[in-house]
PDB file of C-alpha atoms in Angstrom:
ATOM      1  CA  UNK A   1       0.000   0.000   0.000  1.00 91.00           C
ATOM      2  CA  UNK A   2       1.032   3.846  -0.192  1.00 91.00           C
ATOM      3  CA  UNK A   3      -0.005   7.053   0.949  1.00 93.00           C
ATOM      4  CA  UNK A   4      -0.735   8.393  -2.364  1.00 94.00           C
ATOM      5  CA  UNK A   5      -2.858   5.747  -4.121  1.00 93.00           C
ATOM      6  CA  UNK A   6      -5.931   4.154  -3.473  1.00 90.00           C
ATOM      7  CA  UNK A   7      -5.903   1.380  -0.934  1.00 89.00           C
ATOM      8  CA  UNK A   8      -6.962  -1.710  -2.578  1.00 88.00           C
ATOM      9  CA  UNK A   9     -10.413  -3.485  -1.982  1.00 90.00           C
ATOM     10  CA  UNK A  10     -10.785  -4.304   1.876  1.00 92.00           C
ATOM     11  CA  UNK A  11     -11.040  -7.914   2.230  1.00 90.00           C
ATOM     12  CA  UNK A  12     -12.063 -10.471   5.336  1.00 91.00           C
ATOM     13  CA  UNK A  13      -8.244 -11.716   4.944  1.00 89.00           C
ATOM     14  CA  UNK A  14      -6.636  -7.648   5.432  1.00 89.00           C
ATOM     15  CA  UNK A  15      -4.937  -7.866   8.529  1.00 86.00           C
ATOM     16  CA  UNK A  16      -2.587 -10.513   7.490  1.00 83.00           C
ATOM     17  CA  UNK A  17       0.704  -9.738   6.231  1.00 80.00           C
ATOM     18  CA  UNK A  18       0.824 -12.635   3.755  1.00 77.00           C
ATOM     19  CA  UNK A  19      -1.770 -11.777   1.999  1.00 71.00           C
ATOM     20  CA  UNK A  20       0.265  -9.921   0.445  1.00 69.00           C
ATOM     21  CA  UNK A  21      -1.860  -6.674  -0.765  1.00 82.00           C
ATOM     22  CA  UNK A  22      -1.963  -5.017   2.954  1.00 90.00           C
ATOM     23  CA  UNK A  23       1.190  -3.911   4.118  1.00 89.00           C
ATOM     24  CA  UNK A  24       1.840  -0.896   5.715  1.00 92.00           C
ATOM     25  CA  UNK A  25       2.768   2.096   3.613  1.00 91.00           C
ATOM     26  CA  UNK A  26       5.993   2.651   5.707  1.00 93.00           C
ATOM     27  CA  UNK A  27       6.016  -0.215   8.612  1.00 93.00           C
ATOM     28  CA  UNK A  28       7.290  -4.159   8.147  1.00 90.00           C
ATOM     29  CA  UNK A  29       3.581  -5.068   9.201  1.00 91.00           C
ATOM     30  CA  UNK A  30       0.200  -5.588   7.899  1.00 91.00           C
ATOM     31  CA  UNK A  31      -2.230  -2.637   8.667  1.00 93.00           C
ATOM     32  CA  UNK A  32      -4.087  -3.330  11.927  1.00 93.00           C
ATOM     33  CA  UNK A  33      -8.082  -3.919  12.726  1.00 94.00           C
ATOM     34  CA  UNK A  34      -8.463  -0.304  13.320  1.00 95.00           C
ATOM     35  CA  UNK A  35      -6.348   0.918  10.103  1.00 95.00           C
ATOM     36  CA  UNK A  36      -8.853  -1.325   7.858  1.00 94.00           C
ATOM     37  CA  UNK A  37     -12.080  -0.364   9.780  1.00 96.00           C
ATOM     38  CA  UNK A  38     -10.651   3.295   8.851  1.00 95.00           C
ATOM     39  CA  UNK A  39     -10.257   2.378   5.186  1.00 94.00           C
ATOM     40  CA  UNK A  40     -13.715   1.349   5.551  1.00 95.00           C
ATOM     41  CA  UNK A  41     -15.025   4.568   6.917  1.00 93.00           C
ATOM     42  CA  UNK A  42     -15.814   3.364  10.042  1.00 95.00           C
ATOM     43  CA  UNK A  43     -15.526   5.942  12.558  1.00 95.00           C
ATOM     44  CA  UNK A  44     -11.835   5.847  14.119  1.00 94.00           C
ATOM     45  CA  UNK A  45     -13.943   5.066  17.765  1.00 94.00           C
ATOM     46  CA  UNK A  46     -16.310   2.399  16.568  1.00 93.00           C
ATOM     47  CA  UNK A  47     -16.827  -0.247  18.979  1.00 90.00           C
ATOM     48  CA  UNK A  48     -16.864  -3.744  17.258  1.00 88.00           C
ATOM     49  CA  UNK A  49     -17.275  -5.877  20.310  1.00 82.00           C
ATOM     50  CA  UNK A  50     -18.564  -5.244  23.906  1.00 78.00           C
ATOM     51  CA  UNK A  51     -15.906  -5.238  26.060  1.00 76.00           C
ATOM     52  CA  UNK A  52     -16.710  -8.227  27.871  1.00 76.00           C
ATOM     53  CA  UNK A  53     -16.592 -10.183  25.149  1.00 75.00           C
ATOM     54  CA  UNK A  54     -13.818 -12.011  24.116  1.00 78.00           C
ATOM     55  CA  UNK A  55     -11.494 -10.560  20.924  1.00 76.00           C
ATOM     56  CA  UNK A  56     -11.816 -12.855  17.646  1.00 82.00           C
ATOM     57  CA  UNK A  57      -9.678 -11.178  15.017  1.00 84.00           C
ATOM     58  CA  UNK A  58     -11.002 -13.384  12.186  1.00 88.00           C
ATOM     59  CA  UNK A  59     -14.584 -12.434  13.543  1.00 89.00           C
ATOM     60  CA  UNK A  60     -13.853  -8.525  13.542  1.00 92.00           C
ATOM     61  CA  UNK A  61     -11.367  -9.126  10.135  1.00 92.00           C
ATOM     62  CA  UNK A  62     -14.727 -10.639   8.784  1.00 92.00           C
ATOM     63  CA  UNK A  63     -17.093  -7.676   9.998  1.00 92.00           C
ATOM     64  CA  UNK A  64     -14.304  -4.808   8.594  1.00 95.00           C
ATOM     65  CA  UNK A  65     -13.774  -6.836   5.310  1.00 94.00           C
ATOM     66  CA  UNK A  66     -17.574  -7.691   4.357  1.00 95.00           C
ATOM     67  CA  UNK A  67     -18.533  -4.283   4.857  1.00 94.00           C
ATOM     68  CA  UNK A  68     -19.439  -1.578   2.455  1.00 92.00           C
ATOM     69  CA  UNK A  69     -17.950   1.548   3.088  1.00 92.00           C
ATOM     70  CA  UNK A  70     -20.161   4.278   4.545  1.00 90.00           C
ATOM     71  CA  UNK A  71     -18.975   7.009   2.136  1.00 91.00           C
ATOM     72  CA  UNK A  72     -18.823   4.657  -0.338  1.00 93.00           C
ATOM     73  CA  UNK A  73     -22.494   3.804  -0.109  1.00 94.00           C
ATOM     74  CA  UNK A  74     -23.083   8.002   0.642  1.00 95.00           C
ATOM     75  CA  UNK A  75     -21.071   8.849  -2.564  1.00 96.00           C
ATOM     76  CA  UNK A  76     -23.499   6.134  -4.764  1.00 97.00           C
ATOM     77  CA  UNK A  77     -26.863   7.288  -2.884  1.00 97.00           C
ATOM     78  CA  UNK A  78     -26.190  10.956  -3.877  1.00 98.00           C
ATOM     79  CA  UNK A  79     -25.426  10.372  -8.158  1.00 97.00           C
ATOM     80  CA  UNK A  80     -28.876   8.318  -7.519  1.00 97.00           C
ATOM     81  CA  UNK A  81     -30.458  11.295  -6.162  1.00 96.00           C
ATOM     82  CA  UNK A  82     -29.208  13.945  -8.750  1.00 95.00           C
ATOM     83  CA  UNK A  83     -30.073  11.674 -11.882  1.00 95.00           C
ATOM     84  CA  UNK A  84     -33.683  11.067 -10.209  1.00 94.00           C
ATOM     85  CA  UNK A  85     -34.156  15.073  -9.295  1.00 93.00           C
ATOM     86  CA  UNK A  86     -32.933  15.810 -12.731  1.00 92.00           C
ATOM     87  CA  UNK A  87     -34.984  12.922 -14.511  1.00 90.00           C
ATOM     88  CA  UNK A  88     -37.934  13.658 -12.272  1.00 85.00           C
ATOM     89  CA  UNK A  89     -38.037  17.577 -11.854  1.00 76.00           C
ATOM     90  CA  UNK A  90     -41.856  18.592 -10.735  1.00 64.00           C
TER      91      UNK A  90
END
């Protein structure tokens, strides 16, 4: 990955190094559970599990990587809305 290009597609599988795609722009590492829930525009203090509950990574990895991202899903709801105001103007 680098800080001046798109990150690629999120995936279930992001947090492991080997996977090749997901390493950190300037550290030996993959990016972290937080870093991908951030790709994912989830708010840098979302709470993914209660904190009694135990910590799965593959179950928060799966939650992060199945996800669509919030602005993502924003950015596609507003083009709907223009083209239907413009189609549709009263």
């Amino acid at each position: 990955m680098a800080w001046d290009r798109p990150s690629p597609t999120i995936t279930t599988q992001f947090y492991g190094f080997g996977n090749g795609r997901f390493g950190h722009p300037e550290q030996d590492r993959a990016i972290s559970l937080r870093e991908g829930a951030i790709l994912q525009s989830f708010p840098k203090d979302y709470v993914f599990i209660r904190p009694i509950d135990e910590i799965h990574f593959t179950r928060i990895g799966r939650l992060i990587g199945n996800a669509v991202p919030f602005a993502l899903a924003r950015a596609i709801a507003r083009s709907i809305r223009a083209h239907l105001e413009k189609c549709y103007v009263e």
